[in-house]
Amino acid sequence: MRGLGLYQEIITSSFIETLYQAACLHDIGKVGIPDRILLKPTRVTPEEYEEIKKHSLYGSDTLAEVLKRFPENQFLQMGVELARYHHEKWDGTGYPEGLVGKDIPLSARIVALADYYDALTSTRCYRAAFNHEETIQMIYRESGKHFDPDVVEAFRVLEKEFRRIRLEMKDE
Protein backbone atom coordinates (compact mmCIF):
# COMPACT_ATOMS: atom_id res chain seq x y z
CA MET A 1 0.00 0.00 0.00
CA ARG A 2 1.21 3.47 -0.87
CA GLY A 3 1.17 6.15 1.74
CA LEU A 4 3.39 7.65 4.35
CA GLY A 5 4.97 4.33 5.30
CA LEU A 6 7.58 5.26 2.69
CA TYR A 7 8.71 7.99 5.07
CA GLN A 8 9.10 5.87 8.20
CA GLU A 9 12.64 7.18 8.73
CA ILE A 10 11.31 10.76 8.76
CA ILE A 11 7.97 10.26 10.52
CA THR A 12 9.26 9.44 13.98
CA SER A 13 7.34 10.10 17.18
CA SER A 14 9.40 13.28 17.55
CA PHE A 15 8.42 14.42 14.02
CA ILE A 16 4.75 13.77 14.76
CA GLU A 17 4.85 15.64 18.06
CA THR A 18 6.71 18.59 16.54
CA LEU A 19 4.29 18.70 13.59
CA TYR A 20 1.34 18.60 15.99
CA GLN A 21 2.74 21.56 17.93
CA ALA A 22 4.11 23.60 15.01
CA ALA A 23 1.11 23.26 12.68
CA CYS A 24 -0.52 26.22 14.43
CA LEU A 25 2.27 28.45 13.06
CA HIS A 26 1.54 27.83 9.37
CA ASP A 27 -0.55 31.00 8.93
CA ILE A 28 1.19 33.20 11.49
CA GLY A 29 2.24 35.59 8.73
CA LYS A 30 -1.37 36.61 8.23
CA VAL A 31 -0.88 39.09 11.06
CA GLY A 32 0.95 41.16 8.43
CA ILE A 33 -2.02 41.22 6.04
CA PRO A 34 -4.55 44.04 6.50
CA ASP A 35 -7.92 42.98 7.94
CA ARG A 36 -9.69 44.82 5.14
CA ILE A 37 -8.31 42.12 2.84
CA LEU A 38 -8.44 39.08 5.13
CA LEU A 39 -11.98 39.77 6.30
CA LYS A 40 -13.36 41.00 2.99
CA PRO A 41 -16.86 39.53 2.55
CA THR A 42 -16.50 39.28 -1.24
CA ARG A 43 -13.92 37.88 -3.62
CA VAL A 44 -10.49 39.45 -3.36
CA THR A 45 -9.00 41.23 -6.36
CA PRO A 46 -5.86 39.88 -8.05
CA GLU A 47 -3.87 42.61 -6.30
CA GLU A 48 -5.32 41.65 -2.89
CA TYR A 49 -4.54 38.00 -3.57
CA GLU A 50 -0.91 38.91 -4.27
CA GLU A 51 -0.87 40.66 -0.90
CA ILE A 52 -2.37 37.60 0.86
CA LYS A 53 0.28 35.36 -0.69
CA LYS A 54 2.96 37.34 1.16
CA HIS A 55 1.82 35.82 4.46
CA SER A 56 3.98 32.75 3.84
CA LEU A 57 7.08 34.94 3.62
CA TYR A 58 6.09 37.20 6.51
CA GLY A 59 5.59 34.20 8.76
CA SER A 60 8.67 32.25 7.76
CA ASP A 61 10.94 35.31 7.84
CA THR A 62 9.72 36.28 11.30
CA LEU A 63 10.12 32.77 12.67
CA ALA A 64 13.57 32.48 11.03
CA GLU A 65 14.67 35.55 12.98
CA VAL A 66 13.60 33.91 16.24
CA LEU A 67 15.26 30.66 15.14
CA LYS A 68 18.59 32.52 14.92
CA ARG A 69 18.45 32.88 18.71
CA PHE A 70 17.44 29.23 19.24
CA PRO A 71 18.98 27.36 16.28
CA GLU A 72 18.42 23.87 17.70
CA ASN A 73 14.71 24.38 18.42
CA GLN A 74 12.78 21.81 16.35
CA PHE A 75 9.47 23.57 16.92
CA LEU A 76 10.82 26.77 15.34
CA GLN A 77 12.62 24.87 12.57
CA MET A 78 9.40 23.16 11.52
CA GLY A 79 7.42 26.37 12.06
CA VAL A 80 9.64 28.13 9.50
CA GLU A 81 9.11 25.24 7.07
CA LEU A 82 5.34 25.18 7.52
CA ALA A 83 4.87 28.94 7.32
CA ARG A 84 6.93 29.18 4.13
CA TYR A 85 5.90 26.09 2.19
CA HIS A 86 2.31 25.14 3.09
CA HIS A 87 1.03 26.77 -0.14
CA GLU A 88 3.45 24.99 -2.43
CA LYS A 89 1.75 22.46 -4.73
CA TRP A 90 2.98 19.04 -5.80
CA ASP A 91 2.92 20.09 -9.48
CA GLY A 92 4.95 23.26 -8.90
CA THR A 93 2.13 25.79 -9.31
CA GLY A 94 2.11 26.91 -5.68
CA TYR A 95 3.89 29.74 -3.89
CA PRO A 96 6.17 31.33 -2.76
CA GLU A 97 8.89 29.39 -4.60
CA GLY A 98 7.04 27.09 -7.00
CA LEU A 99 8.67 23.99 -5.52
CA VAL A 100 7.80 20.65 -7.12
CA GLY A 101 7.10 17.25 -5.57
CA LYS A 102 9.50 16.03 -2.92
CA ASP A 103 11.36 19.35 -2.94
CA ILE A 104 8.49 20.52 -0.72
CA PRO A 105 9.19 19.53 2.90
CA LEU A 106 7.04 16.59 4.01
CA SER A 107 5.71 18.56 6.97
CA ALA A 108 4.35 21.23 4.61
CA ARG A 109 2.83 18.62 2.26
CA ILE A 110 0.92 17.14 5.20
CA VAL A 111 -0.24 20.50 6.59
CA ALA A 112 -1.26 21.68 3.10
CA LEU A 113 -3.85 18.91 2.86
CA ALA A 114 -5.08 19.35 6.44
CA ASP A 115 -5.35 23.12 5.95
CA TYR A 116 -7.27 22.63 2.68
CA TYR A 117 -9.71 20.25 4.38
CA ASP A 118 -10.20 22.67 7.25
CA ALA A 119 -10.66 25.67 4.95
CA LEU A 120 -13.24 23.97 2.75
CA THR A 121 -15.26 22.50 5.61
CA SER A 122 -15.34 25.84 7.45
CA THR A 123 -17.82 28.62 6.82
CA ARG A 124 -16.18 31.75 5.49
CA CYS A 125 -17.57 35.26 5.36
CA TYR A 126 -17.81 34.90 1.57
CA ARG A 127 -19.16 31.30 1.30
CA ALA A 128 -20.82 28.42 3.11
CA ALA A 129 -18.82 25.41 4.23
CA PHE A 130 -18.54 22.41 1.92
CA ASN A 131 -19.62 19.10 3.41
CA HIS A 132 -17.20 16.26 4.10
CA GLU A 133 -18.11 14.26 0.99
CA GLU A 134 -17.65 17.23 -1.36
CA THR A 135 -14.35 18.09 0.28
CA ILE A 136 -12.85 14.61 0.08
CA GLN A 137 -13.76 14.38 -3.60
CA MET A 138 -11.97 17.69 -4.22
CA ILE A 139 -8.92 16.39 -2.37
CA TYR A 140 -8.88 13.14 -4.36
CA ARG A 141 -9.12 15.10 -7.64
CA GLU A 142 -6.12 17.19 -6.61
CA SER A 143 -3.87 14.19 -5.94
CA GLY A 144 -0.71 14.62 -8.00
CA LYS A 145 -1.58 18.24 -8.74
CA HIS A 146 -2.09 20.20 -5.54
CA PHE A 147 -1.23 17.34 -3.19
CA ASP A 148 1.41 14.65 -2.79
CA PRO A 149 -0.31 11.39 -3.85
CA ASP A 150 1.20 9.62 -0.82
CA VAL A 151 -0.30 12.20 1.54
CA VAL A 152 -3.66 11.82 -0.21
CA GLU A 153 -3.43 8.05 0.24
CA ALA A 154 -2.75 8.51 3.96
CA PHE A 155 -5.73 10.90 4.11
CA ARG A 156 -7.91 8.28 2.37
CA VAL A 157 -7.14 5.87 5.20
CA LEU A 158 -7.92 8.51 7.84
CA GLU A 159 -10.77 10.47 6.22
CA LYS A 160 -13.41 9.13 8.63
CA GLU A 161 -11.28 10.46 11.47
CA PHE A 162 -11.20 13.88 9.77
CA ARG A 163 -15.00 13.79 9.56
CA ARG A 164 -15.33 12.85 13.24
CA ILE A 165 -13.02 15.65 14.34
CA ARG A 166 -14.80 18.21 12.12
CA LEU A 167 -18.17 17.21 13.60
CA GLU A 168 -16.76 17.51 17.13
CA MET A 169 -15.37 20.96 16.36
CA LYS A 170 -18.77 22.19 15.14
CA ASP A 171 -20.16 21.48 18.61
CA GLU A 172 -17.69 23.86 20.26
Tab-separated table of C-alpha atoms in Angstrom:
chain	number	residue	atom	x	y	z
A	1	MET	CA	0.000	0.000	0.000
A	2	ARG	CA	1.213	3.471	-0.865
A	3	GLY	CA	1.165	6.148	1.742
A	4	LEU	CA	3.390	7.655	4.349
A	5	GLY	CA	4.971	4.335	5.297
A	6	LEU	CA	7.576	5.255	2.689
A	7	TYR	CA	8.705	7.988	5.072
A	8	GLN	CA	9.103	5.869	8.204
A	9	GLU	CA	12.645	7.184	8.729
A	10	ILE	CA	11.306	10.765	8.761
A	11	ILE	CA	7.968	10.257	10.517
A	12	THR	CA	9.256	9.444	13.984
A	13	SER	CA	7.344	10.098	17.184
A	14	SER	CA	9.403	13.282	17.551
A	15	PHE	CA	8.422	14.422	14.016
A	16	ILE	CA	4.745	13.771	14.760
A	17	GLU	CA	4.849	15.640	18.063
A	18	THR	CA	6.709	18.595	16.537
A	19	LEU	CA	4.286	18.705	13.588
A	20	TYR	CA	1.337	18.604	15.990
A	21	GLN	CA	2.735	21.561	17.927
A	22	ALA	CA	4.110	23.602	15.011
A	23	ALA	CA	1.111	23.256	12.683
A	24	CYS	CA	-0.516	26.222	14.426
A	25	LEU	CA	2.273	28.445	13.057
A	26	HIS	CA	1.543	27.830	9.366
A	27	ASP	CA	-0.551	31.004	8.926
A	28	ILE	CA	1.186	33.204	11.494
A	29	GLY	CA	2.244	35.586	8.726
A	30	LYS	CA	-1.374	36.612	8.230
A	31	VAL	CA	-0.876	39.094	11.058
A	32	GLY	CA	0.945	41.164	8.430
A	33	ILE	CA	-2.017	41.215	6.044
A	34	PRO	CA	-4.552	44.039	6.501
A	35	ASP	CA	-7.916	42.979	7.944
A	36	ARG	CA	-9.695	44.822	5.138
A	37	ILE	CA	-8.305	42.120	2.839
A	38	LEU	CA	-8.442	39.080	5.127
A	39	LEU	CA	-11.978	39.773	6.301
A	40	LYS	CA	-13.362	40.997	2.995
A	41	PRO	CA	-16.864	39.535	2.550
A	42	THR	CA	-16.503	39.280	-1.236
A	43	ARG	CA	-13.922	37.877	-3.615
A	44	VAL	CA	-10.489	39.454	-3.358
A	45	THR	CA	-9.004	41.233	-6.356
A	46	PRO	CA	-5.859	39.876	-8.048
A	47	GLU	CA	-3.867	42.607	-6.299
A	48	GLU	CA	-5.318	41.653	-2.895
A	49	TYR	CA	-4.540	37.996	-3.573
A	50	GLU	CA	-0.907	38.908	-4.272
A	51	GLU	CA	-0.865	40.662	-0.895
A	52	ILE	CA	-2.371	37.602	0.859
A	53	LYS	CA	0.283	35.362	-0.686
A	54	LYS	CA	2.962	37.344	1.156
A	55	HIS	CA	1.819	35.815	4.459
A	56	SER	CA	3.979	32.751	3.838
A	57	LEU	CA	7.076	34.942	3.616
A	58	TYR	CA	6.094	37.198	6.511
A	59	GLY	CA	5.591	34.204	8.762
A	60	SER	CA	8.671	32.245	7.757
A	61	ASP	CA	10.939	35.310	7.836
A	62	THR	CA	9.724	36.284	11.302
A	63	LEU	CA	10.119	32.767	12.669
A	64	ALA	CA	13.566	32.483	11.027
A	65	GLU	CA	14.668	35.551	12.977
A	66	VAL	CA	13.599	33.909	16.239
A	67	LEU	CA	15.260	30.663	15.142
A	68	LYS	CA	18.590	32.516	14.919
A	69	ARG	CA	18.453	32.882	18.708
A	70	PHE	CA	17.441	29.226	19.239
A	71	PRO	CA	18.984	27.355	16.281
A	72	GLU	CA	18.420	23.874	17.702
A	73	ASN	CA	14.710	24.382	18.416
A	74	GLN	CA	12.784	21.812	16.346
A	75	PHE	CA	9.465	23.566	16.924
A	76	LEU	CA	10.817	26.769	15.341
A	77	GLN	CA	12.616	24.871	12.567
A	78	MET	CA	9.404	23.163	11.524
A	79	GLY	CA	7.424	26.371	12.055
A	80	VAL	CA	9.636	28.131	9.495
A	81	GLU	CA	9.109	25.242	7.068
A	82	LEU	CA	5.337	25.179	7.523
A	83	ALA	CA	4.872	28.939	7.318
A	84	ARG	CA	6.935	29.184	4.131
A	85	TYR	CA	5.903	26.093	2.190
A	86	HIS	CA	2.307	25.145	3.085
A	87	HIS	CA	1.032	26.772	-0.142
A	88	GLU	CA	3.454	24.985	-2.434
A	89	LYS	CA	1.753	22.460	-4.725
A	90	TRP	CA	2.978	19.045	-5.798
A	91	ASP	CA	2.921	20.091	-9.484
A	92	GLY	CA	4.954	23.265	-8.904
A	93	THR	CA	2.126	25.785	-9.314
A	94	GLY	CA	2.112	26.907	-5.677
A	95	TYR	CA	3.895	29.738	-3.893
A	96	PRO	CA	6.170	31.332	-2.756
A	97	GLU	CA	8.893	29.389	-4.598
A	98	GLY	CA	7.042	27.091	-7.003
A	99	LEU	CA	8.669	23.988	-5.520
A	100	VAL	CA	7.799	20.649	-7.123
A	101	GLY	CA	7.098	17.249	-5.565
A	102	LYS	CA	9.501	16.034	-2.919
A	103	ASP	CA	11.357	19.355	-2.945
A	104	ILE	CA	8.490	20.521	-0.718
A	105	PRO	CA	9.192	19.530	2.900
A	106	LEU	CA	7.040	16.589	4.007
A	107	SER	CA	5.707	18.565	6.970
A	108	ALA	CA	4.350	21.231	4.607
A	109	ARG	CA	2.830	18.621	2.264
A	110	ILE	CA	0.917	17.144	5.204
A	111	VAL	CA	-0.242	20.501	6.588
A	112	ALA	CA	-1.262	21.678	3.102
A	113	LEU	CA	-3.851	18.912	2.861
A	114	ALA	CA	-5.084	19.346	6.436
A	115	ASP	CA	-5.352	23.123	5.945
A	116	TYR	CA	-7.270	22.633	2.678
A	117	TYR	CA	-9.711	20.249	4.378
A	118	ASP	CA	-10.202	22.671	7.254
A	119	ALA	CA	-10.657	25.673	4.951
A	120	LEU	CA	-13.237	23.968	2.752
A	121	THR	CA	-15.261	22.497	5.612
A	122	SER	CA	-15.338	25.837	7.451
A	123	THR	CA	-17.819	28.617	6.824
A	124	ARG	CA	-16.180	31.748	5.494
A	125	CYS	CA	-17.572	35.264	5.364
A	126	TYR	CA	-17.810	34.903	1.571
A	127	ARG	CA	-19.165	31.304	1.298
A	128	ALA	CA	-20.818	28.424	3.113
A	129	ALA	CA	-18.820	25.405	4.225
A	130	PHE	CA	-18.544	22.405	1.917
A	131	ASN	CA	-19.621	19.101	3.408
A	132	HIS	CA	-17.201	16.257	4.101
A	133	GLU	CA	-18.108	14.256	0.986
A	134	GLU	CA	-17.654	17.225	-1.362
A	135	THR	CA	-14.348	18.087	0.282
A	136	ILE	CA	-12.852	14.609	0.084
A	137	GLN	CA	-13.761	14.381	-3.595
A	138	MET	CA	-11.968	17.693	-4.222
A	139	ILE	CA	-8.918	16.388	-2.366
A	140	TYR	CA	-8.883	13.143	-4.365
A	141	ARG	CA	-9.123	15.099	-7.642
A	142	GLU	CA	-6.123	17.193	-6.613
A	143	SER	CA	-3.871	14.190	-5.943
A	144	GLY	CA	-0.713	14.620	-8.000
A	145	LYS	CA	-1.578	18.240	-8.741
A	146	HIS	CA	-2.085	20.201	-5.536
A	147	PHE	CA	-1.227	17.340	-3.187
A	148	ASP	CA	1.405	14.651	-2.793
A	149	PRO	CA	-0.306	11.391	-3.854
A	150	ASP	CA	1.198	9.617	-0.820
A	151	VAL	CA	-0.298	12.201	1.543
A	152	VAL	CA	-3.661	11.818	-0.210
A	153	GLU	CA	-3.429	8.045	0.236
A	154	ALA	CA	-2.747	8.509	3.957
A	155	PHE	CA	-5.729	10.898	4.110
A	156	ARG	CA	-7.906	8.283	2.371
A	157	VAL	CA	-7.137	5.867	5.198
A	158	LEU	CA	-7.921	8.515	7.840
A	159	GLU	CA	-10.769	10.474	6.220
A	160	LYS	CA	-13.407	9.128	8.630
A	161	GLU	CA	-11.275	10.464	11.468
A	162	PHE	CA	-11.198	13.882	9.767
A	163	ARG	CA	-15.002	13.792	9.562
A	164	ARG	CA	-15.331	12.848	13.243
A	165	ILE	CA	-13.023	15.651	14.341
A	166	ARG	CA	-14.804	18.215	12.119
A	167	LEU	CA	-18.166	17.213	13.604
A	168	GLU	CA	-16.764	17.511	17.134
A	169	MET	CA	-15.374	20.964	16.356
A	170	LYS	CA	-18.774	22.185	15.145
A	171	ASP	CA	-20.156	21.482	18.607
A	172	GLU	CA	-17.692	23.862	20.263
